[in-house]
PDB file of C-alpha atoms in Angstrom:
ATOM      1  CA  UNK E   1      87.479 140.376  90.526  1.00 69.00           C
ATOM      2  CA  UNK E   2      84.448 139.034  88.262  1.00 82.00           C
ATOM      3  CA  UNK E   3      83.298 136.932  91.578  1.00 83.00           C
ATOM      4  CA  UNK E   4      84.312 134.026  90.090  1.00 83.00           C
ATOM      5  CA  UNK E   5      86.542 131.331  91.772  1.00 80.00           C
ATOM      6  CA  UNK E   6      88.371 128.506  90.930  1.00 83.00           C
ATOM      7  CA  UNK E   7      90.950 125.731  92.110  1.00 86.00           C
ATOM      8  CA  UNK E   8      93.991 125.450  90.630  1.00 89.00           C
ATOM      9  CA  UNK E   9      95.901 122.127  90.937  1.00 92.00           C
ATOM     10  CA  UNK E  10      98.888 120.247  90.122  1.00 92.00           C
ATOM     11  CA  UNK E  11      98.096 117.281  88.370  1.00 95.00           C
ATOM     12  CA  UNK E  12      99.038 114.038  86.820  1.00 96.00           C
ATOM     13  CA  UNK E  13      97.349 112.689  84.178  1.00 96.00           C
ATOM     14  CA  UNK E  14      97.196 109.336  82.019  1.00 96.00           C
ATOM     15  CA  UNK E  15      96.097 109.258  78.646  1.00 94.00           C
ATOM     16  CA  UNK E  16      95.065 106.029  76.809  1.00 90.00           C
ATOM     17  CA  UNK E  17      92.524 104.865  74.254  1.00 87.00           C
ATOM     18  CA  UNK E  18      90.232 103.615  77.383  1.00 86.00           C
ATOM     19  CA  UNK E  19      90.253 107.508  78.574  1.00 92.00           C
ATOM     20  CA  UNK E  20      91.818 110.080  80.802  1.00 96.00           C
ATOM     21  CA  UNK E  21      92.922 108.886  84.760  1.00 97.00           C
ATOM     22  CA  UNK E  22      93.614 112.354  86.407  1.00 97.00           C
ATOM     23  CA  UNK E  23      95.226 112.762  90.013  1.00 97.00           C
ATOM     24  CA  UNK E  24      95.639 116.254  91.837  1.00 96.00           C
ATOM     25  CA  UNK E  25      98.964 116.310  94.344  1.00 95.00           C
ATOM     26  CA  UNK E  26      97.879 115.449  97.810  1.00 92.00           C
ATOM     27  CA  UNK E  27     101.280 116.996  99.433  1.00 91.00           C
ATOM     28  CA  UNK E  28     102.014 120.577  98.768  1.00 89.00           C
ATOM     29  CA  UNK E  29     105.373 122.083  99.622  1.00 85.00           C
ATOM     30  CA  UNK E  30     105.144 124.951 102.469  1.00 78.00           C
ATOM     31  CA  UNK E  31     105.169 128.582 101.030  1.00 71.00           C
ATOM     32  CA  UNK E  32     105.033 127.558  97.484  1.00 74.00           C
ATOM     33  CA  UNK E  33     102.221 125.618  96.664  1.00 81.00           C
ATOM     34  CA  UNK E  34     100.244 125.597 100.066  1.00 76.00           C
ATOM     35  CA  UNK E  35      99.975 128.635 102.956  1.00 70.00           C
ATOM     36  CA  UNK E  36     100.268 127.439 106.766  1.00 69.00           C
ATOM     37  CA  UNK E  37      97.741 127.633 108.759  1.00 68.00           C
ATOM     38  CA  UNK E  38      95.817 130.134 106.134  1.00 60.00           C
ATOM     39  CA  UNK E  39      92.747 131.119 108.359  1.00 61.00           C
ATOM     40  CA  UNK E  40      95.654 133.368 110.337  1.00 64.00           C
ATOM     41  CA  UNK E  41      98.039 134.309 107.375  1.00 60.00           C
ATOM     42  CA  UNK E  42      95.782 135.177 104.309  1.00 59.00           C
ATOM     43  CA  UNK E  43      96.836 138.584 104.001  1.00 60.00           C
ATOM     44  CA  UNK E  44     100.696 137.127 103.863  1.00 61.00           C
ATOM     45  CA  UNK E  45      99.344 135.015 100.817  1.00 56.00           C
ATOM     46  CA  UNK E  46     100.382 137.276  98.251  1.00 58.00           C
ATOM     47  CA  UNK E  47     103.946 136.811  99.577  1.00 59.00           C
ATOM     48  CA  UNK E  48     104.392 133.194  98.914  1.00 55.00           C
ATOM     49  CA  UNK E  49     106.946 131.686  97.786  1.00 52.00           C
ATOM     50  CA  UNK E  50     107.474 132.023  93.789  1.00 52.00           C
ATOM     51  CA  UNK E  51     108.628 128.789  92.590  1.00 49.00           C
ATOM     52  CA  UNK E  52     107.209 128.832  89.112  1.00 51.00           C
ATOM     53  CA  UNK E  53     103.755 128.195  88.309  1.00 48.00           C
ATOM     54  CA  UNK E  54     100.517 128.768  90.816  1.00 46.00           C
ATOM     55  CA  UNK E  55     101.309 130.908  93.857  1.00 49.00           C
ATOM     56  CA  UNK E  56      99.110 130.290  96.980  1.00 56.00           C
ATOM     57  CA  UNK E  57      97.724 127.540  97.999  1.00 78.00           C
ATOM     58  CA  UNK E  58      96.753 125.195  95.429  1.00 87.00           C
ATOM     59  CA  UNK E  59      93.713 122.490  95.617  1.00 89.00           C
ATOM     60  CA  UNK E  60      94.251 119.038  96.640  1.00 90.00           C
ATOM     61  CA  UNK E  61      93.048 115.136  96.590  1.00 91.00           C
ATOM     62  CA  UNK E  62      92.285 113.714  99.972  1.00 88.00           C
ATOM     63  CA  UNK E  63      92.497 109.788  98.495  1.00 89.00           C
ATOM     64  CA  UNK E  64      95.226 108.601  96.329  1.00 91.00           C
ATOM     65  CA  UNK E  65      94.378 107.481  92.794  1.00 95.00           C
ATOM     66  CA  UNK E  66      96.309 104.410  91.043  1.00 97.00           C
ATOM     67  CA  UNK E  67      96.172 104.465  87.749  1.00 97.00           C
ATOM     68  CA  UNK E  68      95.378 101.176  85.935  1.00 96.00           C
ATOM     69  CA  UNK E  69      96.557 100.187  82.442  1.00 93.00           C
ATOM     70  CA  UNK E  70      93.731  97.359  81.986  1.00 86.00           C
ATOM     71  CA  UNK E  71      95.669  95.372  79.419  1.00 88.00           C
ATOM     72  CA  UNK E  72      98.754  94.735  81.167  1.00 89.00           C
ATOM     73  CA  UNK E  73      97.201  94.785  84.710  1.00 89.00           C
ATOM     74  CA  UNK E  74      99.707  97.107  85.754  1.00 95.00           C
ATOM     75  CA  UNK E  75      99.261  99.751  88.496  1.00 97.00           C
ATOM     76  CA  UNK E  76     100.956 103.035  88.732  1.00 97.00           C
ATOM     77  CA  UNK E  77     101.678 104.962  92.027  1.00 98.00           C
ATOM     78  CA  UNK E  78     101.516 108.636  89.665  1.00 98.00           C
ATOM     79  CA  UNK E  79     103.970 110.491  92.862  1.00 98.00           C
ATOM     80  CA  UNK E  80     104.150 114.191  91.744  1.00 96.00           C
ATOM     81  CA  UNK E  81     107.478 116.235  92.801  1.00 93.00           C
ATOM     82  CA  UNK E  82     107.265 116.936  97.130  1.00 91.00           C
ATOM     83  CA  UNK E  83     105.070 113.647  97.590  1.00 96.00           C
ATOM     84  CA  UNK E  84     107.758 111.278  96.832  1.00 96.00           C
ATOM     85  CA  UNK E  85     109.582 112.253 100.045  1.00 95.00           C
ATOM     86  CA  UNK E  86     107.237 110.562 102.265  1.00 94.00           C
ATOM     87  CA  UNK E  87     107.398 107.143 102.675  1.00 93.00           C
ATOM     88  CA  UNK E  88     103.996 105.904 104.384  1.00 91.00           C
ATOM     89  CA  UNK E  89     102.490 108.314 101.768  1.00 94.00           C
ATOM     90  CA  UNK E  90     103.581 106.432  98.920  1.00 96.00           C
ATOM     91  CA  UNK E  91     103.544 103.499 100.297  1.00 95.00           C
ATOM     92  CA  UNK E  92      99.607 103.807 100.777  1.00 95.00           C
ATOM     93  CA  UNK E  93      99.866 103.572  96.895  1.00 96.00           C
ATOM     94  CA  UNK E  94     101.396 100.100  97.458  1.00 96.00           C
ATOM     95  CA  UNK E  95      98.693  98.992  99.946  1.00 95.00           C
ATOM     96  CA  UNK E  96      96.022 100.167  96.753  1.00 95.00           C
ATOM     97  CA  UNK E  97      97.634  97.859  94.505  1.00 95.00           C
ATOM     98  CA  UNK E  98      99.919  99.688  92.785  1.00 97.00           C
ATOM     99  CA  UNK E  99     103.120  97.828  91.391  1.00 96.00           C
ATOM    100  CA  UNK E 100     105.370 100.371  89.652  1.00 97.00           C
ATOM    101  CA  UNK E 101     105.833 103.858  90.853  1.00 98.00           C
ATOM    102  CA  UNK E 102     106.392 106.784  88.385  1.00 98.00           C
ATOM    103  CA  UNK E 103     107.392 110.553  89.741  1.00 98.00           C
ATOM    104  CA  UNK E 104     106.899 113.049  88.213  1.00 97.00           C
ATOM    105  CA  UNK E 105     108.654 116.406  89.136  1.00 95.00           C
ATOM    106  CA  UNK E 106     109.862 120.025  88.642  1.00 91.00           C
ATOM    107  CA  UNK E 107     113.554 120.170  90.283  1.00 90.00           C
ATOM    108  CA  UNK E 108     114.780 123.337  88.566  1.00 85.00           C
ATOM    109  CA  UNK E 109     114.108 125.395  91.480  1.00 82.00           C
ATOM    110  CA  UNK E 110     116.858 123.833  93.100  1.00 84.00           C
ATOM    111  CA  UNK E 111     119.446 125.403  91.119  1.00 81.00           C
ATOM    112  CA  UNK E 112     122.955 123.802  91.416  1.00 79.00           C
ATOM    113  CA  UNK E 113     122.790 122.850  95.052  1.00 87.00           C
ATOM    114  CA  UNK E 114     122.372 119.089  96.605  1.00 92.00           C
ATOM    115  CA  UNK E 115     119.258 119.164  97.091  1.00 91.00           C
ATOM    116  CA  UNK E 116     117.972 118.095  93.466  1.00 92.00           C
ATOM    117  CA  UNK E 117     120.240 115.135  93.937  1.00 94.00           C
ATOM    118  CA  UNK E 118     118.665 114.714  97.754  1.00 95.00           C
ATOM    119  CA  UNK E 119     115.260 114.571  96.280  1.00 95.00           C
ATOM    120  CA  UNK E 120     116.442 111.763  94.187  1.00 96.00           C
ATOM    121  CA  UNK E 121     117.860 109.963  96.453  1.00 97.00           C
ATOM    122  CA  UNK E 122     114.564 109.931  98.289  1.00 97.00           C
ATOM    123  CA  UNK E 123     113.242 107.777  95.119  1.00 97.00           C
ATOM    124  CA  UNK E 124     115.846 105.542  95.599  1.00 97.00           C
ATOM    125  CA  UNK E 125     114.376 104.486  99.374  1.00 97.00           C
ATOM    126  CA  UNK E 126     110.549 104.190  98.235  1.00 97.00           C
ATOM    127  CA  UNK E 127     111.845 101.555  95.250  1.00 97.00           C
ATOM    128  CA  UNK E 128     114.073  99.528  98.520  1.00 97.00           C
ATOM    129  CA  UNK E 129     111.520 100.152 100.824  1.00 95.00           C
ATOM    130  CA  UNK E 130     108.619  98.629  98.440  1.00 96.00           C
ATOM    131  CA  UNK E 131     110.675  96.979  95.942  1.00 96.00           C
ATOM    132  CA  UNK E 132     108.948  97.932  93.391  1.00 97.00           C
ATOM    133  CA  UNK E 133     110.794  99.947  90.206  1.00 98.00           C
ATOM    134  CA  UNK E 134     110.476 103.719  89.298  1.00 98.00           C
ATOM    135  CA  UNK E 135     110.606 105.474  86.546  1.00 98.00           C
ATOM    136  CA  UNK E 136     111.578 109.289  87.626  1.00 98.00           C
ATOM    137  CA  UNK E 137     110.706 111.988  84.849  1.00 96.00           C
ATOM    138  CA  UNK E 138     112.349 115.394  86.289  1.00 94.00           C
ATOM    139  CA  UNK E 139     111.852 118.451  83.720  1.00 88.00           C
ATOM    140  CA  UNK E 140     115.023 120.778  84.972  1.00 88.00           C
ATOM    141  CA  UNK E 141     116.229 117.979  86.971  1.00 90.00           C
ATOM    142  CA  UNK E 142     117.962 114.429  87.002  1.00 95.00           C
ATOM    143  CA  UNK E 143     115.528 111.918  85.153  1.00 96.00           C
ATOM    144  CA  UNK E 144     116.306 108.303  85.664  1.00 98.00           C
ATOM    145  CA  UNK E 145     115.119 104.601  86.105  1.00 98.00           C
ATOM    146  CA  UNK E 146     115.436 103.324  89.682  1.00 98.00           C
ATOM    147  CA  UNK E 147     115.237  99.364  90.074  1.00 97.00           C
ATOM    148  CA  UNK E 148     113.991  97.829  93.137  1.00 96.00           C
ATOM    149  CA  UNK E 149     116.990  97.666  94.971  1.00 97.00           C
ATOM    150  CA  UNK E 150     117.915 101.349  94.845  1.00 97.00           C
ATOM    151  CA  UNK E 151     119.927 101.237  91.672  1.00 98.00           C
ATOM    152  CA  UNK E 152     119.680 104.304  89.479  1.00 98.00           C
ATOM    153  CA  UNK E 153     120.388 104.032  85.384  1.00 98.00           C
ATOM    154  CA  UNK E 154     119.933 105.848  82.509  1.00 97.00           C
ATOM    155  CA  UNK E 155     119.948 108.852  84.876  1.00 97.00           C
ATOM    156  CA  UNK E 156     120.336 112.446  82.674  1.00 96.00           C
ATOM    157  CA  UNK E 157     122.484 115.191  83.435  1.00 93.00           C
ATOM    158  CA  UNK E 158     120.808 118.213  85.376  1.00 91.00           C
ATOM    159  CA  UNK E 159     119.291 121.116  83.493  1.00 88.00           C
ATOM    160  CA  UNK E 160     119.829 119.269  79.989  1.00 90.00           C
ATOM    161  CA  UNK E 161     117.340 118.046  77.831  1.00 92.00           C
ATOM    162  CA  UNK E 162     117.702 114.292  77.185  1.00 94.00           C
ATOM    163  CA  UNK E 163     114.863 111.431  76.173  1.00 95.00           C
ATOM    164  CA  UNK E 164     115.508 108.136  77.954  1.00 97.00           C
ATOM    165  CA  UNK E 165     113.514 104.896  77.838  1.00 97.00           C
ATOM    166  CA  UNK E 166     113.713 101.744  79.106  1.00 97.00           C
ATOM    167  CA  UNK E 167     111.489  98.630  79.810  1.00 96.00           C
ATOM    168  CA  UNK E 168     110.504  98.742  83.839  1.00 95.00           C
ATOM    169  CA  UNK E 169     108.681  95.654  85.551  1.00 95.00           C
ATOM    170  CA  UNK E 170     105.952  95.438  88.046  1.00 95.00           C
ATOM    171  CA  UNK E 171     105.715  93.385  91.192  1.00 95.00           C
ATOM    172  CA  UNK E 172     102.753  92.557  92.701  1.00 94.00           C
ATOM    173  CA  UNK E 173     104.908  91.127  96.554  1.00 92.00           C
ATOM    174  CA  UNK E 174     104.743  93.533  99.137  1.00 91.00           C
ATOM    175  CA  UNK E 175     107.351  93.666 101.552  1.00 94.00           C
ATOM    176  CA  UNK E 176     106.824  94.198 105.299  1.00 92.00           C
ATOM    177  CA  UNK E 177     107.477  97.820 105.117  1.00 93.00           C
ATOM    178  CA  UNK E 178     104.766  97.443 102.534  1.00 93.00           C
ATOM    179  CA  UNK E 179     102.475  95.874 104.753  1.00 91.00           C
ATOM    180  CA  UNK E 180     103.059  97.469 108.305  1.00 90.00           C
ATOM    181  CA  UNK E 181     104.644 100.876 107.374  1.00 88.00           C
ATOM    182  CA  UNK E 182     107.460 102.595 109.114  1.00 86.00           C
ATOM    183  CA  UNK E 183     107.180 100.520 112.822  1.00 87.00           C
ATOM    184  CA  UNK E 184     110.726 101.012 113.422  1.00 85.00           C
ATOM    185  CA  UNK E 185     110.365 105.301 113.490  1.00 87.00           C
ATOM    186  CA  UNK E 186     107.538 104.842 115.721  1.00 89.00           C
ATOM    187  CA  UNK E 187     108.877 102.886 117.826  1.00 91.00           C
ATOM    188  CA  UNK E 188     111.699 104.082 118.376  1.00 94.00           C
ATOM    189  CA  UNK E 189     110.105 107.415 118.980  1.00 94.00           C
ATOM    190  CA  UNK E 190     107.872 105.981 121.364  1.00 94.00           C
ATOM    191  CA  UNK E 191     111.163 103.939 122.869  1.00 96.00           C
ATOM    192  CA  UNK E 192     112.890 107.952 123.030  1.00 96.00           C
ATOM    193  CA  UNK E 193     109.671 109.310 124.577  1.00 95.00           C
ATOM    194  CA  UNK E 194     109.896 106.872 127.559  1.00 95.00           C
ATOM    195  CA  UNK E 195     113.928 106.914 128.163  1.00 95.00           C
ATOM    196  CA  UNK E 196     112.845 110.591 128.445  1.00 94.00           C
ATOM    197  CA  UNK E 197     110.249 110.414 131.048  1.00 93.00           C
ATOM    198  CA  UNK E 198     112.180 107.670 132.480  1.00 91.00           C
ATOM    199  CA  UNK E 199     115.545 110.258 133.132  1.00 91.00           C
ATOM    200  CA  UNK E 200     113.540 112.726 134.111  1.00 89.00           C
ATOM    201  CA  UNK E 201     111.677 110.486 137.289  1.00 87.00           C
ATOM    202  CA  UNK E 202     115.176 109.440 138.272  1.00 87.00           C
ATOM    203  CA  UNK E 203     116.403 112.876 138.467  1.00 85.00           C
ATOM    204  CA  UNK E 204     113.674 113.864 140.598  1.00 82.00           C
ATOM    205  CA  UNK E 205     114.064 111.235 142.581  1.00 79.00           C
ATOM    206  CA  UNK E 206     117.335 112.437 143.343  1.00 67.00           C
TER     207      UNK E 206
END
């Protein structure tokens, strides 16, 4: 109203005596933090979603950022809440060096359904699929440590307020999934695609 304007964003941050690393989420959830296809639905904007916090559609990062503790030479993949659901996504933080993941993330808005415990889950196939460990901080929801191979520990209860800590260890080895990405989804969609076209020239054929 003053014509001032501003971005609002939803952001990790690491604090250490060598500074402050800061990275704004890249991947905002539909209706709640981010507006489809705005340029058509502004005036709906007002009716977004209300998931605590910002409304609208919030700023974002085009390029990941990894953030480096320079005494330990270890690189964190900072994955914030929706992010951690795509897998080429955080992967990409793999490809930039990282070598432990940590996600962060607000789960209460889940209530008492699955799908708090499906958004875990989804942590538990970036550590297989990089093989690299996780440390899951989830304010409202299940916090927990997640080893390379998928195994969860320490994990809290949902919607109680609990401190855990545990010692969590890098790895600098990619895997192939690492290195190439998801080739089996595309080709197998690519695989579908042509069965498709294929079934279709037989029947007209016919």
């Amino acid at each position: 109203g003053d014509g001032f304007f501003y971005d609002s964003y939803n952001t990790a941050l690491q604090l250490d005596a060598t500074g402050i690393q800061i990275y704004h989420k890249s991947k905002l959830v539909p209706g709640a933090e981010i507006m489809p296809l705005a340029f058509l639905l502004k005036p709906l904007e007002s009716l977004a979603l209300d998931m605590g916090g910002t409304m609208g559609t919030l700023g974002i990062q085009k390029e990941r950022t990894v953030f480096t503790d320079k005494i330990t030479g270890t690189n964190v993949a900072p994955v914030i809440c929706y992010e951690s659901i795509y897998s080429d996504y955080v992967t990409e933080y793999i490809r930039k060096k990282a070598n432990i993941i940590f996600i962060i993330t607000n789960d209460g808005w889940w209530d008492n359904t699955p799908g708090n415990v499906q958004h875990l889950y989804y942590a538990r196939l970036r550590a297989i699929e990089n093989r690299v460990q996780i440390a899951r901080s989830a304010n409202t929801g299940i916090s927990c440590f997640i080893d390379e191979f998928g195994n969860i520990t320490n994990a809290t209860n949902y919607w109680e307020p609990a401190v855990i800590k545990k010692d969590i260890y890098k790895n600098d080895n990619h895997t192939f999934y690492s290195k190439f990405g998801d080739l089996i989804s595309y080709f197998s969609a690519f695989t579908s695609l042509l069965l498709v076209l294929f079934s279709s020239f037989l029947r007209f054929k016919k």
